[in-house]
Coordinates of C-alpha atoms in Angstrom, one line a residue:
Chain Y
M28 CA -22.7 -33.9 13.4
A29 CA -23.6 -35.0 9.3
K30 CA -22.2 -37.7 8.1
R31 CA -19.5 -37.9 6.3
P32 CA -20.3 -38.8 2.2
S33 CA -19.0 -41.0 0.9
D34 CA -16.7 -41.4 -2.8
D35 CA -19.3 -42.4 -4.7
E36 CA -22.1 -40.2 -3.4
V37 CA -19.6 -36.8 -4.0
R38 CA -18.7 -37.9 -7.2
E39 CA -22.3 -38.8 -8.0
R40 CA -23.2 -34.8 -7.1
L41 CA -20.5 -33.8 -9.0
D42 CA -21.3 -35.8 -12.1
H43 CA -24.5 -33.6 -11.3
V44 CA -23.0 -30.4 -11.2
A45 CA -20.6 -31.0 -14.0
E46 CA -23.3 -32.3 -16.5
A47 CA -25.2 -28.8 -16.0
L48 CA -22.5 -26.9 -17.1
R49 CA -21.4 -29.1 -19.8
A50 CA -20.9 -26.7 -22.6
V51 CA -24.0 -28.0 -25.6
P52 CA -22.1 -26.9 -29.2
G53 CA -24.7 -25.0 -31.1
R54 CA -26.0 -23.5 -27.9
S55 CA -24.8 -19.8 -27.7
V56 CA -23.2 -17.9 -24.3
T57 CA -26.3 -15.7 -24.8
E58 CA -28.7 -17.8 -24.2
L59 CA -26.9 -18.9 -20.3
D60 CA -28.8 -17.2 -17.5
P61 CA -25.2 -15.6 -15.6
A62 CA -27.3 -15.4 -12.2
S63 CA -28.5 -19.0 -12.4
T64 CA -26.8 -21.8 -10.3
P65 CA -26.8 -25.0 -12.4
G66 CA -26.8 -28.2 -10.0
Y67 CA -26.9 -26.3 -6.9
T68 CA -30.1 -25.6 -5.7
R69 CA -29.0 -23.9 -2.2
G70 CA -28.1 -20.4 -1.6
K71 CA -24.2 -18.5 -1.2
K72 CA -24.7 -18.9 2.6
E73 CA -24.5 -23.3 2.6
G74 CA -22.5 -22.7 -0.6
R75 CA -19.8 -21.2 1.5
S76 CA -19.5 -24.2 3.5
T77 CA -19.8 -26.5 0.9
L78 CA -16.8 -24.8 -0.4
E79 CA -15.2 -25.6 2.9
A80 CA -15.9 -29.2 2.6
I81 CA -14.9 -29.5 -0.9
G82 CA -12.0 -27.9 0.2
G83 CA -11.0 -30.8 2.6
R84 CA -11.5 -33.4 0.0
M85 CA -9.1 -31.7 -2.5
S86 CA -6.6 -30.8 0.3
D87 CA -6.1 -34.4 0.6
L88 CA -6.0 -36.0 -3.2
Q89 CA -4.0 -33.2 -3.7
E90 CA -1.5 -33.8 -1.6
R91 CA -1.8 -37.8 -3.1
L92 CA -1.2 -35.9 -6.4
F93 CA 2.1 -34.6 -4.8
A94 CA 3.3 -37.0 -3.3
E95 CA 2.4 -39.4 -6.5
G96 CA 4.9 -36.7 -8.8
R97 CA 7.6 -36.6 -6.0
T98 CA 7.6 -40.4 -6.5
G99 CA 7.7 -41.1 -10.1
G100 CA 4.3 -40.5 -11.2
T101 CA 3.8 -38.0 -14.3
R102 CA -0.2 -37.1 -13.9
S103 CA -1.1 -33.6 -13.2
V104 CA -4.4 -31.5 -13.7
L105 CA -4.4 -28.3 -15.8
V106 CA -6.8 -25.8 -15.6
V107 CA -7.8 -23.5 -18.2
L108 CA -10.2 -20.5 -16.8
Q109 CA -11.8 -18.1 -20.3
G110 CA -14.0 -15.4 -19.7
L111 CA -14.2 -11.6 -20.5
D112 CA -12.9 -8.7 -17.9
T113 CA -14.4 -8.8 -14.2
A114 CA -16.0 -12.1 -15.2
G115 CA -14.3 -13.3 -11.7
K116 CA -11.1 -15.5 -13.0
G117 CA -8.5 -14.1 -10.5
G118 CA -11.3 -14.9 -7.4
I119 CA -11.1 -18.4 -8.5
A120 CA -7.3 -18.6 -8.3
R121 CA -7.6 -17.4 -5.6
H122 CA -10.5 -18.7 -3.7
V123 CA -10.4 -22.3 -5.3
L124 CA -6.5 -23.1 -5.1
G125 CA -6.0 -21.4 -2.0
L126 CA -8.2 -24.4 -0.6
V127 CA -4.9 -26.8 -1.2
D128 CA -1.1 -26.2 -0.5
P129 CA 0.8 -23.4 -2.1
Q130 CA 3.8 -26.1 -2.8
G131 CA 1.2 -28.2 -5.1
V132 CA -0.1 -25.3 -7.6
A133 CA 1.3 -24.0 -10.4
L134 CA -0.4 -20.9 -11.2
R135 CA 0.1 -18.9 -14.7
G136 CA -1.8 -15.9 -15.9
F137 CA -1.4 -14.8 -20.3
G138 CA -1.5 -11.8 -20.9
R139 CA -1.0 -9.7 -24.3
P140 CA 2.0 -11.8 -25.6
T141 CA 5.4 -9.9 -25.5
P142 CA 7.5 -8.9 -27.8
E143 CA 9.5 -12.5 -26.9
E144 CA 6.4 -14.5 -27.1
L145 CA 5.3 -13.0 -30.5
E146 CA 8.3 -14.1 -32.0
H147 CA 7.3 -18.1 -31.3
H148 CA 4.6 -19.9 -31.9
F149 CA 1.4 -19.0 -30.2
L150 CA 1.8 -22.4 -28.1
W151 CA 5.2 -22.3 -27.7
R152 CA 4.7 -19.7 -23.8
I153 CA 1.6 -22.7 -22.9
R154 CA 3.9 -25.2 -23.2
N155 CA 6.7 -23.6 -21.2
A156 CA 4.0 -22.7 -18.6
L157 CA 2.5 -26.6 -18.1
P158 CA 2.2 -28.3 -14.7
P159 CA 5.2 -30.2 -13.9
A160 CA 4.9 -33.5 -12.5
G161 CA 1.9 -34.2 -9.9
R162 CA 0.3 -29.9 -9.4
I163 CA -2.2 -28.4 -10.0
G164 CA -1.7 -25.8 -12.9
L165 CA -4.4 -23.3 -13.0
F166 CA -4.0 -20.9 -16.4
D167 CA -5.9 -17.4 -16.3
R168 CA -6.2 -17.1 -19.8
S169 CA -4.8 -19.4 -22.2
H170 CA -4.1 -20.4 -24.9
Y171 CA -7.9 -19.8 -26.7
E172 CA -6.8 -16.0 -26.2
D173 CA -4.8 -16.3 -30.0
I174 CA -8.3 -17.4 -30.9
L175 CA -10.8 -15.3 -28.9
V176 CA -9.2 -11.8 -29.5
P177 CA -8.4 -12.7 -33.5
H178 CA -12.3 -13.4 -33.5
A179 CA -13.4 -10.6 -31.7
S180 CA -11.7 -8.0 -33.6
G181 CA -11.8 -9.7 -36.6
T182 CA -7.8 -9.3 -37.7
A183 CA -7.7 -13.4 -38.5
D184 CA -8.6 -15.1 -41.8
A185 CA -10.5 -18.5 -41.7
A186 CA -8.1 -21.1 -42.6
E187 CA -6.0 -19.4 -39.9
L188 CA -8.0 -20.1 -37.4
D189 CA -8.6 -23.6 -38.6
R190 CA -5.5 -24.1 -38.4
R191 CA -5.0 -22.9 -34.6
F192 CA -8.1 -25.0 -33.8
A193 CA -6.4 -27.9 -35.0
E194 CA -3.2 -26.9 -33.4
I195 CA -4.9 -26.3 -29.7
E196 CA -6.5 -30.2 -30.3
A197 CA -3.8 -31.7 -30.8
F198 CA -2.1 -30.3 -28.2
E199 CA -4.6 -31.3 -25.8
R200 CA -5.5 -35.0 -26.9
D201 CA -1.6 -35.0 -26.2
L202 CA -1.3 -33.0 -23.2
V203 CA -4.4 -35.8 -21.8
A204 CA -2.8 -39.1 -23.2
N205 CA 0.6 -38.1 -21.5
G206 CA -1.5 -37.6 -17.9
T207 CA -2.9 -33.9 -17.9
T208 CA -6.6 -33.9 -17.1
V209 CA -7.4 -31.0 -18.8
V210 CA -10.5 -29.3 -17.1
K211 CA -11.4 -26.0 -19.3
A212 CA -13.9 -23.3 -18.3
V213 CA -15.8 -20.4 -19.1
L214 CA -17.0 -17.7 -16.7
W215 CA -19.7 -16.0 -18.4
V216 CA -20.7 -12.6 -16.8
S217 CA -24.1 -10.5 -17.7
R218 CA -23.4 -7.4 -19.1
D219 CA -25.1 -5.1 -16.4
E220 CA -22.8 -7.3 -13.9
Q221 CA -19.6 -6.5 -15.5
Y222 CA -21.0 -2.6 -15.9
T223 CA -21.1 -2.7 -11.5
R224 CA -18.0 -4.4 -11.4
L225 CA -15.9 -2.1 -13.4
L226 CA -17.8 1.1 -11.5
E227 CA -16.6 -0.8 -8.4
R228 CA -13.2 -0.3 -10.0
L229 CA -13.2 3.0 -10.8
E230 CA -15.1 3.9 -7.6
R231 CA -12.4 2.2 -5.1
P232 CA -8.8 3.1 -4.9
D233 CA -8.0 0.1 -3.7
K234 CA -9.2 -1.1 -6.8
H235 CA -8.1 1.2 -9.6
W236 CA -4.9 -1.6 -10.6
K237 CA -7.0 -3.8 -11.6
Y238 CA -9.0 -1.3 -14.3
A239 CA -7.5 -0.4 -18.0
P240 CA -9.5 2.2 -20.1
H241 CA -9.4 -1.1 -22.5
D242 CA -11.7 -2.8 -20.3
V243 CA -14.5 -0.4 -21.8
D244 CA -13.2 -0.9 -25.8
V245 CA -13.2 -4.5 -25.2
R246 CA -16.7 -4.4 -23.4
L247 CA -17.8 -2.6 -26.3
Q248 CA -17.9 -5.0 -28.5
R249 CA -19.3 -8.1 -26.6
P250 CA -21.1 -9.0 -29.7
A251 CA -18.1 -9.7 -31.1
Y252 CA -16.9 -11.2 -28.1
E253 CA -20.0 -13.5 -27.7
A254 CA -20.0 -14.9 -30.9
A255 CA -15.9 -16.0 -30.4
Y256 CA -17.2 -17.8 -27.3
D257 CA -19.8 -19.4 -28.9
E258 CA -16.9 -20.3 -32.0
V259 CA -14.9 -21.5 -29.0
L260 CA -17.1 -24.0 -27.1
A261 CA -18.9 -25.0 -30.7
R262 CA -15.5 -26.5 -31.8
S263 CA -12.8 -27.0 -29.0
S264 CA -15.0 -29.0 -26.6
Y265 CA -14.0 -33.0 -26.7
D266 CA -14.4 -36.3 -25.3
V267 CA -11.0 -35.5 -23.8
A268 CA -11.5 -32.0 -22.7
P269 CA -15.3 -30.2 -22.5
W270 CA -15.6 -26.9 -22.0
Y271 CA -17.9 -25.9 -18.9
L272 CA -19.8 -23.1 -19.3
V273 CA -20.1 -21.1 -15.5
P274 CA -22.5 -18.8 -14.8
A275 CA -20.2 -16.3 -13.4
D276 CA -22.8 -13.2 -11.8
H277 CA -22.6 -14.9 -8.5
K278 CA -19.0 -14.7 -7.5
W279 CA -19.0 -18.2 -4.9
Y280 CA -21.1 -19.7 -7.3
A281 CA -18.7 -19.9 -9.6
R282 CA -15.8 -20.7 -6.9
L283 CA -18.0 -23.6 -6.4
A284 CA -19.3 -24.8 -9.6
V285 CA -15.1 -24.5 -10.2
S286 CA -14.1 -26.4 -7.3
A287 CA -16.7 -29.0 -8.1
L288 CA -15.2 -29.3 -11.5
L289 CA -11.4 -30.0 -9.9
L290 CA -12.5 -32.1 -7.4
R291 CA -14.6 -34.6 -9.6
A292 CA -11.0 -34.5 -11.7
L293 CA -9.0 -35.3 -8.6
L294 CA -11.4 -38.2 -7.5
D295 CA -11.6 -39.4 -11.4
L296 CA -7.5 -40.2 -11.1
D297 CA -8.3 -43.1 -7.8
L298 CA -5.3 -40.8 -6.4
T299 CA -3.5 -43.6 -3.6
W300 CA -0.7 -42.8 -1.1
P301 CA 2.6 -44.1 -3.9
Q302 CA 4.6 -47.1 -2.2
P303 CA 7.6 -46.6 0.0
S304 CA 10.4 -47.7 -2.5
F305 CA 12.5 -48.7 0.9
D306 CA 11.8 -51.3 3.3
V307 CA 9.9 -50.1 6.7
A308 CA 11.3 -52.4 8.7
T309 CA 14.8 -52.2 8.0
E310 CA 14.5 -47.6 8.0
L311 CA 12.6 -47.9 11.6
A312 CA 15.5 -50.2 12.8
R313 CA 18.3 -47.9 11.0
L314 CA 16.1 -44.3 12.9
E315 CA 16.2 -46.5 16.0
A316 CA 19.8 -46.9 16.1
T317 CA 20.4 -42.8 15.9
R318 CA 17.8 -42.1 18.9
Chain A
M4 CA -13.9 -6.8 20.2
A5 CA -10.8 -5.8 21.3
K6 CA -9.2 -2.5 19.3
R7 CA -7.4 -3.1 15.8
P8 CA -3.3 -2.1 16.7
S9 CA -2.0 0.3 14.8
D10 CA 0.8 -0.2 12.3
D11 CA 3.2 1.5 14.6
E12 CA 1.7 -0.8 17.7
V13 CA 2.0 -3.9 15.0
R14 CA 5.4 -3.2 14.1
E15 CA 6.9 -2.2 17.6
R16 CA 6.0 -6.0 18.4
L17 CA 7.3 -7.3 15.5
D18 CA 10.5 -5.7 15.5
H19 CA 10.7 -7.3 19.3
V20 CA 10.4 -11.1 17.7
A21 CA 13.1 -9.9 15.0
E22 CA 14.8 -8.3 17.6
A23 CA 14.9 -11.7 19.8
L24 CA 15.4 -14.1 16.9
R25 CA 18.4 -12.0 14.8
A26 CA 21.2 -14.8 14.6
V27 CA 24.1 -13.6 16.8
P28 CA 27.2 -14.3 15.2
G29 CA 29.8 -16.5 17.3
R30 CA 27.2 -18.1 18.8
S31 CA 26.5 -21.5 18.1
V32 CA 23.3 -23.5 17.2
T33 CA 24.2 -25.8 19.2
E34 CA 23.2 -22.7 22.6
L35 CA 19.7 -22.6 21.0
D36 CA 16.7 -24.3 23.3
P37 CA 14.8 -25.4 19.8
A38 CA 11.6 -25.7 22.2
S39 CA 11.7 -22.1 23.4
T40 CA 9.7 -19.7 21.9
P41 CA 11.5 -16.0 21.6
G42 CA 9.4 -12.9 21.6
Y43 CA 6.4 -14.9 22.4
T44 CA 5.1 -15.7 25.6
R45 CA 1.1 -16.7 24.6
G46 CA 1.0 -20.5 23.9
K47 CA -0.4 -22.5 20.8
K48 CA -4.0 -21.5 21.1
E49 CA -3.5 -17.8 21.2
G50 CA -0.8 -18.1 18.6
R51 CA -3.4 -19.4 16.1
S52 CA -5.3 -16.5 16.6
T53 CA -2.5 -14.0 16.0
L54 CA -1.2 -15.9 12.9
E55 CA -4.7 -15.5 12.0
A56 CA -4.2 -11.6 12.7
I57 CA -1.2 -11.4 10.9
G58 CA -2.7 -13.2 7.9
G59 CA -5.4 -10.4 7.5
R60 CA -2.7 -7.9 7.6
M61 CA -0.3 -9.9 5.3
S62 CA -3.0 -10.4 2.6
D63 CA -3.7 -6.7 2.3
L64 CA -0.2 -5.6 2.2
Q65 CA 1.2 -8.4 -0.6
E66 CA -2.2 -7.0 -2.5
R67 CA -0.9 -4.0 -2.3
L68 CA 2.4 -5.5 -3.6
F69 CA 1.2 -6.8 -6.5
A70 CA -1.0 -3.8 -7.7
E71 CA 2.4 -2.2 -7.7
G72 CA 4.0 -4.7 -9.8
R73 CA 1.5 -4.9 -11.8
T74 CA 1.9 -1.3 -12.4
G75 CA 5.3 -0.2 -13.0
G76 CA 6.7 -1.2 -9.5
T77 CA 10.1 -3.9 -9.6
R78 CA 10.0 -4.5 -5.6
S79 CA 9.8 -7.8 -4.4
V80 CA 10.4 -10.1 -0.8
L81 CA 12.0 -13.2 -1.0
V82 CA 12.0 -15.3 2.2
V83 CA 14.9 -18.0 2.1
L84 CA 14.1 -20.8 4.4
Q85 CA 16.9 -23.1 5.2
G86 CA 16.6 -26.0 8.1
L87 CA 17.3 -29.9 8.7
D88 CA 15.1 -32.6 7.8
T89 CA 11.9 -32.4 9.0
A90 CA 12.4 -28.4 10.6
G91 CA 9.1 -27.9 9.0
K92 CA 10.0 -25.8 6.0
G93 CA 7.5 -27.4 4.0
G94 CA 5.1 -26.5 6.7
I95 CA 6.1 -22.7 6.4
A96 CA 5.5 -23.0 3.0
R97 CA 1.6 -24.3 3.3
H98 CA 0.6 -22.1 6.5
V99 CA 2.3 -18.9 5.7
L100 CA 2.1 -18.5 2.4
G101 CA -1.2 -19.3 2.2
L102 CA -2.7 -16.7 3.9
V103 CA -2.5 -15.1 1.1
D104 CA -3.3 -14.7 -2.4
P105 CA -1.3 -17.5 -4.1
Q106 CA -0.9 -15.9 -7.1
G107 CA 1.1 -12.8 -5.8
V108 CA 3.6 -16.3 -4.3
A109 CA 6.5 -17.7 -5.9
L110 CA 7.0 -20.9 -4.2
R111 CA 10.3 -23.2 -5.3
G112 CA 12.2 -25.5 -3.5
F113 CA 16.0 -26.6 -4.3
G114 CA 16.7 -30.2 -4.2
R115 CA 19.8 -32.2 -5.4
P116 CA 21.2 -30.0 -8.2
T117 CA 20.1 -31.7 -11.6
P118 CA 22.7 -32.5 -14.1
E119 CA 21.1 -29.2 -16.2
E120 CA 22.0 -27.4 -13.1
L121 CA 25.3 -28.6 -12.2
E122 CA 26.5 -27.4 -15.8
H123 CA 26.4 -23.7 -14.6
H124 CA 27.2 -21.4 -11.8
F125 CA 25.5 -22.6 -8.3
L126 CA 23.9 -19.1 -8.8
W127 CA 22.2 -20.0 -12.5
R128 CA 19.2 -21.8 -10.9
I129 CA 18.5 -19.4 -8.0
R130 CA 18.5 -16.2 -10.5
N131 CA 16.0 -18.2 -12.7
A132 CA 13.5 -18.6 -9.4
L133 CA 13.7 -15.1 -8.3
P134 CA 10.5 -13.9 -7.4
P135 CA 9.1 -11.5 -10.4
A136 CA 8.3 -8.2 -9.6
G137 CA 5.6 -7.5 -7.2
R138 CA 5.6 -10.9 -5.5
I139 CA 6.4 -12.6 -2.1
G140 CA 8.8 -15.7 -2.8
L141 CA 10.0 -18.2 -0.9
F142 CA 13.0 -20.5 -1.2
D143 CA 12.5 -24.3 0.2
R144 CA 16.5 -24.5 0.6
S145 CA 18.2 -22.1 -1.7
H146 CA 21.5 -21.2 -2.8
Y147 CA 23.5 -21.6 0.8
E148 CA 23.0 -25.6 0.1
D149 CA 25.9 -25.5 -1.9
I150 CA 27.8 -24.3 0.8
L151 CA 26.4 -26.1 3.6
V152 CA 26.4 -29.4 1.9
P153 CA 30.4 -29.6 0.8
H154 CA 30.9 -27.7 4.1
A155 CA 29.5 -30.7 6.3
S156 CA 30.7 -33.6 4.3
G157 CA 33.8 -31.9 3.6
T158 CA 34.1 -32.5 0.0
A159 CA 34.6 -28.3 -0.9
D160 CA 37.9 -26.7 0.1
A161 CA 38.2 -24.1 2.3
A162 CA 39.0 -21.5 -0.9
E163 CA 35.9 -22.3 -2.7
L164 CA 33.3 -22.1 0.6
D165 CA 35.3 -18.4 0.4
R166 CA 34.7 -17.3 -2.8
R167 CA 30.9 -19.0 -3.0
F168 CA 30.3 -16.9 0.4
A169 CA 31.9 -13.8 -1.5
E170 CA 29.7 -14.7 -4.4
I171 CA 26.4 -14.8 -2.1
E172 CA 27.0 -12.1 -0.5
A173 CA 27.1 -9.9 -3.3
F174 CA 24.6 -11.0 -5.2
E175 CA 22.6 -10.7 -2.5
R176 CA 23.9 -7.2 -2.2
D177 CA 22.4 -6.4 -5.6
L178 CA 19.3 -8.2 -5.1
V179 CA 18.3 -6.0 -1.8
A180 CA 19.9 -2.5 -4.3
N181 CA 17.2 -3.6 -6.8
G182 CA 14.8 -3.9 -4.4
T183 CA 14.0 -7.4 -3.0
T184 CA 13.7 -7.5 0.8
V185 CA 15.4 -10.3 1.8
V186 CA 14.2 -12.4 5.1
K187 CA 16.2 -15.2 5.5
A188 CA 15.2 -17.6 8.0
V189 CA 16.6 -20.7 9.8
L190 CA 15.0 -23.0 11.1
W191 CA 16.5 -25.4 14.3
V192 CA 14.5 -28.4 15.4
S193 CA 15.9 -30.6 18.2
R194 CA 17.8 -34.1 17.7
D195 CA 15.0 -35.6 19.4
E196 CA 12.1 -33.5 17.8
Q197 CA 13.7 -34.8 14.6
Y198 CA 13.6 -38.4 15.5
T199 CA 9.5 -38.2 16.5
R200 CA 9.3 -36.3 13.0
L201 CA 11.0 -39.0 11.6
L202 CA 9.5 -42.2 13.0
E203 CA 6.0 -40.2 12.0
R204 CA 6.4 -40.2 8.6
L205 CA 8.3 -44.5 8.6
E206 CA 4.9 -45.2 10.7
R207 CA 2.3 -44.0 8.6
P208 CA 1.4 -44.9 4.9
D209 CA 0.5 -41.5 4.3
K210 CA 3.7 -39.9 5.3
H211 CA 5.9 -42.5 3.7
W212 CA 6.9 -40.4 0.5
K213 CA 8.2 -37.7 2.9
Y214 CA 10.8 -40.5 3.8
A215 CA 13.9 -41.4 2.5
P216 CA 16.9 -43.1 4.1
H217 CA 19.1 -40.5 2.9
D218 CA 17.4 -38.4 5.7
V219 CA 19.1 -41.2 8.7
D220 CA 22.5 -40.7 7.4
V221 CA 22.3 -36.9 7.0
R222 CA 21.0 -37.1 10.4
L223 CA 24.2 -38.9 11.7
Q224 CA 25.9 -36.3 9.7
R225 CA 24.4 -34.0 13.1
P226 CA 27.3 -32.3 14.5
A227 CA 28.5 -31.4 10.9
Y228 CA 25.7 -29.9 9.9
E229 CA 25.4 -27.5 13.2
A230 CA 29.4 -26.6 12.1
A231 CA 28.4 -26.0 8.8
Y232 CA 25.0 -23.7 9.9
D233 CA 27.5 -21.7 12.3
E234 CA 29.5 -20.9 9.9
V235 CA 27.0 -19.8 7.8
L236 CA 25.2 -18.1 10.3
A237 CA 28.8 -16.7 11.0
R238 CA 29.5 -15.5 7.8
S239 CA 26.2 -14.5 5.6
S240 CA 24.3 -12.2 8.1
Y241 CA 24.9 -8.4 7.6
D242 CA 22.8 -5.3 7.4
V243 CA 20.5 -6.0 4.3
A244 CA 20.0 -9.8 4.6
P245 CA 20.1 -10.9 7.9
W246 CA 20.0 -14.2 9.5
Y247 CA 17.0 -15.0 11.9
L248 CA 17.5 -18.4 13.7
V249 CA 14.0 -20.0 14.6
P250 CA 13.6 -22.5 17.3
A251 CA 11.1 -25.0 14.9
D252 CA 10.3 -28.0 17.4
H253 CA 6.7 -26.4 18.3
K254 CA 5.3 -26.1 14.9
W255 CA 2.9 -23.2 15.2
Y256 CA 6.2 -20.9 16.4
A257 CA 7.7 -21.1 13.8
R258 CA 4.9 -20.5 11.3
L259 CA 4.0 -17.6 13.6
A260 CA 8.0 -16.1 13.6
V261 CA 8.3 -16.3 10.2
S262 CA 4.9 -14.4 9.4
A263 CA 6.2 -11.9 11.6
L264 CA 9.5 -11.5 10.1
L265 CA 7.8 -11.2 6.5
L266 CA 4.9 -8.8 7.9
R267 CA 7.4 -6.8 9.1
A268 CA 9.1 -7.0 6.2
L269 CA 6.0 -5.7 4.0
L270 CA 4.9 -3.1 6.6
D271 CA 9.1 -1.7 5.7
L272 CA 8.2 -1.0 2.4
D273 CA 5.3 1.2 3.1
L274 CA 3.1 0.0 0.4
T275 CA 0.2 2.3 -1.0
W276 CA -2.3 1.8 -3.7
P277 CA -0.8 2.6 -7.5
Q278 CA -2.1 6.2 -8.6
P279 CA -4.3 5.5 -11.3
S280 CA -2.8 6.1 -14.7
F281 CA -5.8 7.2 -16.5
D282 CA -8.3 9.9 -15.5
V283 CA -11.5 8.9 -13.7
A284 CA -13.2 10.8 -14.1
T285 CA -13.4 10.3 -17.9
E286 CA -13.7 6.7 -17.4
L287 CA -16.5 6.7 -14.9
A288 CA -18.2 8.9 -18.4
R289 CA -16.6 6.2 -20.6
L290 CA -18.4 3.3 -18.7
E291 CA -21.5 4.8 -17.6
A292 CA -22.4 5.3 -22.2
T293 CA -21.8 1.5 -22.4
R294 CA -24.5 1.1 -19.6

């Protein structure tokens, strides 16, 4: 059996992956090869066992984070996932968060705003969905939709977008300052792979529910969305909450990459088991007396 | 490889387990052997593979339920778990719900009411936590705490308890009438096994956070809680939302039993994939044009 790598070794490997994925402001999403596997040279099969190994570590750390939250701690982790239709955001939710205890997870998808949501500031529904202390939250789409959609459809003016960027930055800096680690990832799928995945949704009756005619409309706007994503990556990647750009034509790789980013975030928290708030010897004696 | 059993065969086996677990009004929890495994004669090892098989079916049905909810359906499932400290409610949440997509699950634990919750009717926090359409909800403790705790501690008068029982019954009947399948299970652990589990929480630093001195206080009130559970089982088990009493000294069995009850509930929904709301041929042509 292979020796279990030390935390330092794991951290070094994860840093390597994170480095390779970190969005470079000014570099366009169109320059990315969506079929590449940055930071990972082994293939799909080994990727699966790496994911399992990551899962074991992640599960242990998630429990520590949960325990911390149950004993007065206020830290949490928030994974923000963005990407075009079929990029695989739902699969990440399932296969990455599926590695840990469902009790420790807070998952939230953001679709087109409801009438109630539209009556509020665009960050209102986001604030209401933040992970509680000790949890790992995952946003399937997020406040960035409020930049991407108007940007791509040309319905917002530049001043409004500037204001939203500024508000998002202030919001995220505040989140981080209050103990939430923010991990932001864009999953990037190629035009061809998107075609294949949409076709599958139309050909398989068990996938019809995942398809909407709107998906083809949006597909036709791809250049506008590329420009919108370029703008988001260029303007909202800062020290405390950088963007990662994850090639997503290989589902196994995208899952591995996001779980690597999440594990790295958890390791950085240096999580220990909480100290008991009671005297262990006294409690052992009390328990013994009830035997 | 063994032939995959048909839905009818699976349903029959699950009915058998459910029959064996169904609470019998008038029979006390003290008459149950918490180390027994009703309806299941094979052991722990085979129990694991049965659980995996159940998981595969459950996962498929959960996705159909989710798809139904995303396409206008309003049905959902709610699992209500009750039990003494250490009965294994958290483990069920992890090992049973862990079998399905975290996106399809709504998990909620109910501790001692918060000051805000105390300002409202006891069902207020419950109503706020009901699973959305298409989801499987799980309550780790529930509105029954508002009967069990005052009953066991003798702080509520009989008229107040009568009122709560009546309100709970009306509430649950209404839930069921509106499309939520309600599965209620009490996990029952023996005095000895509870001692062992509490001891482990005190002896292992990674389990300290699960222990509270209050747990020993409650353990000392066991006879009062037995009487309270007897009252709950006798008075709130009705056709549309019966109680199941699950022996929980063997964790593997309790997990298997609850997942059997959940799978049975899902099978009873006769879930099919939603019909598309669009014309498939038209959409295939539209997609093809974007190739």
